[in-house]
mmCIF file of C-alpha atoms in Angstrom:
data_model
loop_
_atom_site.group_PDB
_atom_site.id
_atom_site.type_symbol
_atom_site.label_atom_id
_atom_site.label_comp_id
_atom_site.label_asym_id
_atom_site.label_seq_id
_atom_site.Cartn_x
_atom_site.Cartn_y
_atom_site.Cartn_z
ATOM 1 C CA MET S 1 79.338 -43.980 -16.059
ATOM 2 C CA THR S 2 75.636 -44.624 -16.605
ATOM 3 C CA THR S 3 72.708 -42.436 -15.639
ATOM 4 C CA PRO S 4 70.353 -44.050 -13.061
ATOM 5 C CA ALA S 5 67.018 -45.154 -14.504
ATOM 6 C CA GLY S 6 64.346 -42.470 -14.376
ATOM 7 C CA THR S 7 66.823 -39.587 -14.279
ATOM 8 C CA GLU S 8 68.352 -37.374 -16.925
ATOM 9 C CA PRO S 9 71.571 -35.355 -17.026
ATOM 10 C CA PRO S 10 70.891 -31.769 -15.888
ATOM 11 C CA GLY S 11 71.260 -30.354 -19.401
ATOM 12 C CA GLN S 12 68.834 -32.849 -20.919
ATOM 13 C CA ALA S 13 66.335 -32.385 -18.088
ATOM 14 C CA LYS S 14 66.452 -28.624 -18.589
ATOM 15 C CA ARG S 15 65.841 -28.982 -22.322
ATOM 16 C CA ALA S 16 62.934 -31.377 -21.678
ATOM 17 C CA ASP S 17 61.418 -28.894 -19.215
ATOM 18 C CA ALA S 18 61.851 -26.101 -21.751
ATOM 19 C CA ARG S 19 60.105 -28.144 -24.465
ATOM 20 C CA ARG S 20 57.202 -28.900 -22.118
ATOM 21 C CA ASN S 21 56.924 -25.242 -21.149
ATOM 22 C CA ILE S 22 56.959 -24.115 -24.787
ATOM 23 C CA THR S 23 54.253 -26.625 -25.685
ATOM 24 C CA ALA S 24 52.138 -25.561 -22.692
ATOM 25 C CA ILE S 25 52.560 -21.876 -23.568
ATOM 26 C CA LEU S 26 51.640 -22.388 -27.224
ATOM 27 C CA ASP S 27 48.621 -24.530 -26.289
ATOM 28 C CA ALA S 28 47.434 -21.955 -23.759
ATOM 29 C CA ALA S 29 48.060 -19.030 -26.108
ATOM 30 C CA GLN S 30 46.047 -20.670 -28.873
ATOM 31 C CA GLN S 31 43.139 -21.418 -26.538
ATOM 32 C CA CYS S 32 43.202 -17.935 -25.003
ATOM 33 C CA LEU S 33 43.481 -16.105 -28.329
ATOM 34 C CA VAL S 34 40.687 -18.159 -29.915
ATOM 35 C CA ALA S 35 38.474 -17.255 -26.936
ATOM 36 C CA ASP S 36 39.666 -13.619 -26.849
ATOM 37 C CA PRO S 37 41.981 -12.134 -29.521
ATOM 38 C CA GLU S 38 42.987 -9.455 -26.992
ATOM 39 C CA ALA S 39 44.157 -11.977 -24.350
ATOM 40 C CA ASN S 40 47.255 -10.613 -22.617
ATOM 41 C CA ILE S 41 50.516 -12.241 -21.563
ATOM 42 C CA SER S 42 49.453 -12.592 -17.922
ATOM 43 C CA GLU S 43 46.294 -14.485 -18.896
ATOM 44 C CA ILE S 44 48.235 -16.751 -21.250
ATOM 45 C CA ALA S 45 50.960 -17.450 -18.683
ATOM 46 C CA LYS S 46 48.354 -18.308 -16.045
ATOM 47 C CA ALA S 47 46.540 -20.653 -18.440
ATOM 48 C CA ALA S 48 49.869 -22.324 -19.280
ATOM 49 C CA GLY S 49 50.744 -22.791 -15.619
ATOM 50 C CA VAL S 50 53.957 -20.784 -15.893
ATOM 51 C CA GLY S 51 55.121 -17.377 -14.713
ATOM 52 C CA ARG S 52 55.514 -14.329 -16.917
ATOM 53 C CA VAL S 53 59.306 -14.575 -16.545
ATOM 54 C CA THR S 54 59.242 -18.146 -17.878
ATOM 55 C CA LEU S 55 57.000 -17.157 -20.770
ATOM 56 C CA TYR S 56 59.209 -14.203 -21.703
ATOM 57 C CA GLY S 57 62.222 -16.503 -21.475
ATOM 58 C CA HIS S 58 60.835 -18.381 -24.484
ATOM 59 C CA PHE S 59 58.957 -15.602 -26.298
ATOM 60 C CA ALA S 60 60.384 -12.107 -26.007
ATOM 61 C CA SER S 61 57.105 -10.331 -26.794
ATOM 62 C CA ARG S 62 53.397 -10.884 -27.376
ATOM 63 C CA ALA S 63 54.026 -10.388 -31.086
ATOM 64 C CA GLU S 64 56.654 -13.156 -31.121
ATOM 65 C CA LEU S 65 54.298 -15.482 -29.258
ATOM 66 C CA ILE S 66 51.413 -14.793 -31.650
ATOM 67 C CA ASN S 67 53.740 -15.403 -34.589
ATOM 68 C CA ALA S 68 54.688 -18.789 -33.145
ATOM 69 C CA VAL S 69 51.051 -19.719 -32.462
ATOM 70 C CA PHE S 70 50.048 -18.687 -35.967
ATOM 71 C CA ALA S 71 52.866 -20.683 -37.566
ATOM 72 C CA ARG S 72 51.977 -23.791 -35.565
ATOM 73 C CA ALA S 73 48.263 -23.447 -36.332
ATOM 74 C CA VAL S 74 48.970 -23.164 -40.064
ATOM 75 C CA ALA S 75 51.272 -26.209 -39.969
ATOM 76 C CA ASP S 76 48.741 -28.268 -37.995
ATOM 77 C CA SER S 77 45.946 -27.311 -40.387
ATOM 78 C CA GLU S 78 48.038 -28.245 -43.402
ATOM 79 C CA ARG S 79 48.789 -31.673 -41.909
ATOM 80 C CA VAL S 80 45.079 -32.318 -41.392
ATOM 81 C CA LEU S 81 44.189 -31.279 -44.927
ATOM 82 C CA ASP S 82 47.175 -33.047 -46.501
ATOM 83 C CA ASP S 83 45.942 -36.324 -44.967
ATOM 84 C CA LEU S 84 42.473 -35.826 -46.457
ATOM 85 C CA ASP S 85 41.401 -38.177 -49.253
ATOM 86 C CA LEU S 86 40.148 -36.026 -52.130
ATOM 87 C CA ASP S 87 40.111 -38.791 -54.719
ATOM 88 C CA GLY S 88 37.005 -40.382 -56.212
ATOM 89 C CA ASP S 89 33.663 -38.684 -56.819
ATOM 90 C CA PRO S 90 34.209 -34.876 -56.751
ATOM 91 C CA HIS S 91 30.878 -34.322 -54.977
ATOM 92 C CA ALA S 92 31.851 -36.639 -52.111
ATOM 93 C CA ALA S 93 35.388 -35.228 -52.047
ATOM 94 C CA LEU S 94 33.975 -31.710 -51.711
ATOM 95 C CA GLY S 95 31.918 -32.848 -48.734
ATOM 96 C CA ARG S 96 35.009 -34.290 -47.053
ATOM 97 C CA LEU S 97 36.995 -31.127 -47.716
ATOM 98 C CA VAL S 98 34.233 -28.924 -46.300
ATOM 99 C CA ALA S 99 33.863 -31.106 -43.187
ATOM 100 C CA ALA S 100 37.576 -30.790 -42.429
ATOM 101 C CA SER S 101 38.253 -27.211 -43.458
ATOM 102 C CA TRP S 102 35.245 -25.388 -42.032
ATOM 103 C CA ARG S 103 36.091 -26.586 -38.520
ATOM 104 C CA ILE S 104 39.624 -25.279 -38.948
ATOM 105 C CA ILE S 105 38.372 -21.905 -40.193
ATOM 106 C CA ASP S 106 35.766 -21.663 -37.432
ATOM 107 C CA GLU S 107 38.317 -22.419 -34.716
ATOM 108 C CA PHE S 108 40.970 -20.023 -35.918
ATOM 109 C CA ARG S 109 38.958 -16.992 -37.013
ATOM 110 C CA ALA S 110 39.596 -15.338 -33.655
ATOM 111 C CA LEU S 111 43.239 -16.353 -33.814
ATOM 112 C CA LEU S 112 43.509 -14.675 -37.217
ATOM 113 C CA ARG S 113 41.966 -11.507 -35.774
ATOM 114 C CA ALA S 114 44.770 -11.453 -33.208
ATOM 115 C CA ALA S 115 47.359 -12.257 -35.876
ATOM 116 C CA HIS S 116 46.244 -9.383 -38.135
ATOM 117 C CA ASN S 117 47.676 -6.944 -35.607
ATOM 118 C CA TYR S 118 51.119 -8.549 -35.558
ATOM 119 C CA ILE S 119 51.634 -10.483 -38.785
ATOM 120 C CA PRO S 120 51.959 -8.853 -42.213
ATOM 121 C CA ALA S 121 48.892 -9.226 -44.399
ATOM 122 C CA GLU S 122 51.061 -10.824 -47.088
ATOM 123 C CA ARG S 123 52.033 -13.673 -44.768
ATOM 124 C CA ILE S 124 48.397 -14.279 -43.851
ATOM 125 C CA ARG S 125 47.473 -14.247 -47.539
ATOM 126 C CA VAL S 126 50.168 -16.810 -48.312
ATOM 127 C CA ALA S 127 48.839 -19.013 -45.506
ATOM 128 C CA HIS S 128 45.451 -18.974 -47.263
ATOM 129 C CA ASP S 129 46.885 -19.667 -50.705
ATOM 130 C CA ARG S 130 47.768 -23.340 -50.266
ATOM 131 C CA PRO S 131 44.337 -24.403 -48.915
ATOM 132 C CA MET S 132 42.675 -22.464 -51.736
ATOM 133 C CA ARG S 133 44.876 -24.190 -54.325
ATOM 134 C CA ARG S 134 43.578 -27.482 -52.929
ATOM 135 C CA VAL S 135 40.013 -26.270 -53.522
ATOM 136 C CA GLN S 136 40.926 -25.140 -57.031
ATOM 137 C CA ARG S 137 42.399 -28.535 -57.946
ATOM 138 C CA LEU S 138 39.244 -30.286 -56.778
ATOM 139 C CA LEU S 139 37.007 -27.900 -58.721
ATOM 140 C CA GLU S 140 39.106 -28.336 -61.850
ATOM 141 C CA ARG S 141 38.854 -32.117 -61.519
ATOM 142 C CA GLY S 142 35.083 -31.815 -61.111
ATOM 143 C CA ARG S 143 34.908 -29.707 -64.261
ATOM 144 C CA VAL S 144 36.793 -32.347 -66.241
ATOM 145 C CA ALA S 145 34.380 -34.965 -64.899
ATOM 146 C CA GLY S 146 31.439 -32.799 -65.990
ATOM 147 C CA VAL S 147 29.927 -32.478 -62.500
ATOM 148 C CA PHE S 148 30.954 -28.859 -61.774
ATOM 149 C CA ARG S 149 30.089 -25.898 -63.971
ATOM 150 C CA ASP S 150 32.719 -24.497 -66.324
ATOM 151 C CA ASP S 151 31.006 -21.257 -67.364
ATOM 152 C CA LEU S 152 32.398 -19.183 -64.478
ATOM 153 C CA PRO S 153 35.998 -18.207 -63.683
ATOM 154 C CA ILE S 154 37.627 -20.814 -61.462
ATOM 155 C CA SER S 155 38.984 -18.018 -59.249
ATOM 156 C CA TRP S 156 35.398 -16.899 -58.581
ATOM 157 C CA MET S 157 34.331 -20.445 -57.698
ATOM 158 C CA VAL S 158 37.213 -20.700 -55.216
ATOM 159 C CA ALA S 159 36.199 -17.346 -53.717
ATOM 160 C CA VAL S 160 32.631 -18.634 -53.303
ATOM 161 C CA TYR S 161 33.954 -21.633 -51.351
ATOM 162 C CA HIS S 162 35.955 -19.359 -49.064
ATOM 163 C CA SER S 163 33.077 -16.925 -48.561
ATOM 164 C CA VAL S 164 30.420 -19.562 -47.822
ATOM 165 C CA ILE S 165 32.560 -21.262 -45.172
ATOM 166 C CA HIS S 166 33.440 -17.957 -43.504
ATOM 167 C CA SER S 167 29.800 -16.875 -43.621
ATOM 168 C CA ALA S 168 28.736 -20.095 -41.904
ATOM 169 C CA ALA S 169 31.290 -19.528 -39.145
ATOM 170 C CA THR S 170 30.010 -15.954 -38.714
ATOM 171 C CA GLU S 171 26.390 -17.132 -38.502
ATOM 172 C CA ILE S 172 27.290 -19.746 -35.896
ATOM 173 C CA ALA S 173 29.180 -17.156 -33.824
ATOM 174 C CA ALA S 174 26.135 -14.851 -34.001
ATOM 175 C CA GLY S 175 23.827 -17.642 -32.822
ATOM 176 C CA ARG S 176 21.792 -17.650 -36.014
ATOM 177 C CA LEU S 177 23.036 -21.071 -37.114
ATOM 178 C CA SER S 178 23.778 -24.252 -35.201
ATOM 179 C CA ASP S 179 27.055 -26.011 -35.827
ATOM 180 C CA ASN S 180 25.131 -29.293 -35.923
ATOM 181 C CA GLY S 181 24.905 -30.180 -39.573
ATOM 182 C CA ALA S 182 26.784 -27.039 -40.629
ATOM 183 C CA ALA S 183 29.105 -29.033 -42.881
ATOM 184 C CA ASP S 184 26.114 -30.541 -44.706
ATOM 185 C CA LEU S 185 24.547 -27.093 -45.112
ATOM 186 C CA ILE S 186 27.774 -25.620 -46.483
ATOM 187 C CA THR S 187 28.261 -28.551 -48.850
ATOM 188 C CA ALA S 188 24.674 -28.334 -50.133
ATOM 189 C CA THR S 189 25.083 -24.592 -50.748
ATOM 190 C CA LEU S 190 28.336 -25.090 -52.646
ATOM 191 C CA LEU S 191 27.060 -28.016 -54.693
ATOM 192 C CA GLY S 192 24.099 -25.873 -55.740
ATOM 193 C CA ALA S 193 26.437 -23.037 -56.739
ATOM 194 C CA TYR S 194 28.772 -25.371 -58.608
ATOM 195 C CA ALA S 195 26.127 -27.408 -60.453
ATOM 196 C CA PRO S 196 26.301 -27.121 -64.255
ATOM 197 C CA PRO S 197 23.555 -24.864 -65.647
ATOM 198 C CA SER S 198 20.502 -26.694 -66.943
ATOM 199 C CA SER S 199 20.563 -27.161 -70.690
#
């Protein structure tokens, strides 16, 4: 017996509806939490176009929902950065890395504020480790090429990268800096900090 075109067996249709609801809830939760880290379940359910009962049917608590949003955001960010071409001239590669990563950091700072209340600090630290290892590899390659300084600890140079990008996001949020050209400003600041000392 075949299924008529355009229809699905009840079980498959239910699973498809569930997947759509989960996607809608995660999308809405991410948007709401970025806009307001204190967004509640009712606000998220309304933004997702589902009822609270439906939301709780997929995520038993706000903490579980935030965990799922955080995990998806980390995975999405990693996919973006994994696809980034960091070969060639280290200066140009740094510019490409800044352009991609500062937008991610800017978008998810509020999400991380929400996550801090529900996710262990160790898990958040681990989520930062892989992106920072990517920065470290690029800096080490630039040192070998002679275009980045080698008189400072590499861990400090990675910390400078992290701090400058977060500072830019903070300045933009405070209205003291426009996001137009922010990537160029961040890159120029980092290239100045990483330049080999004059002989």
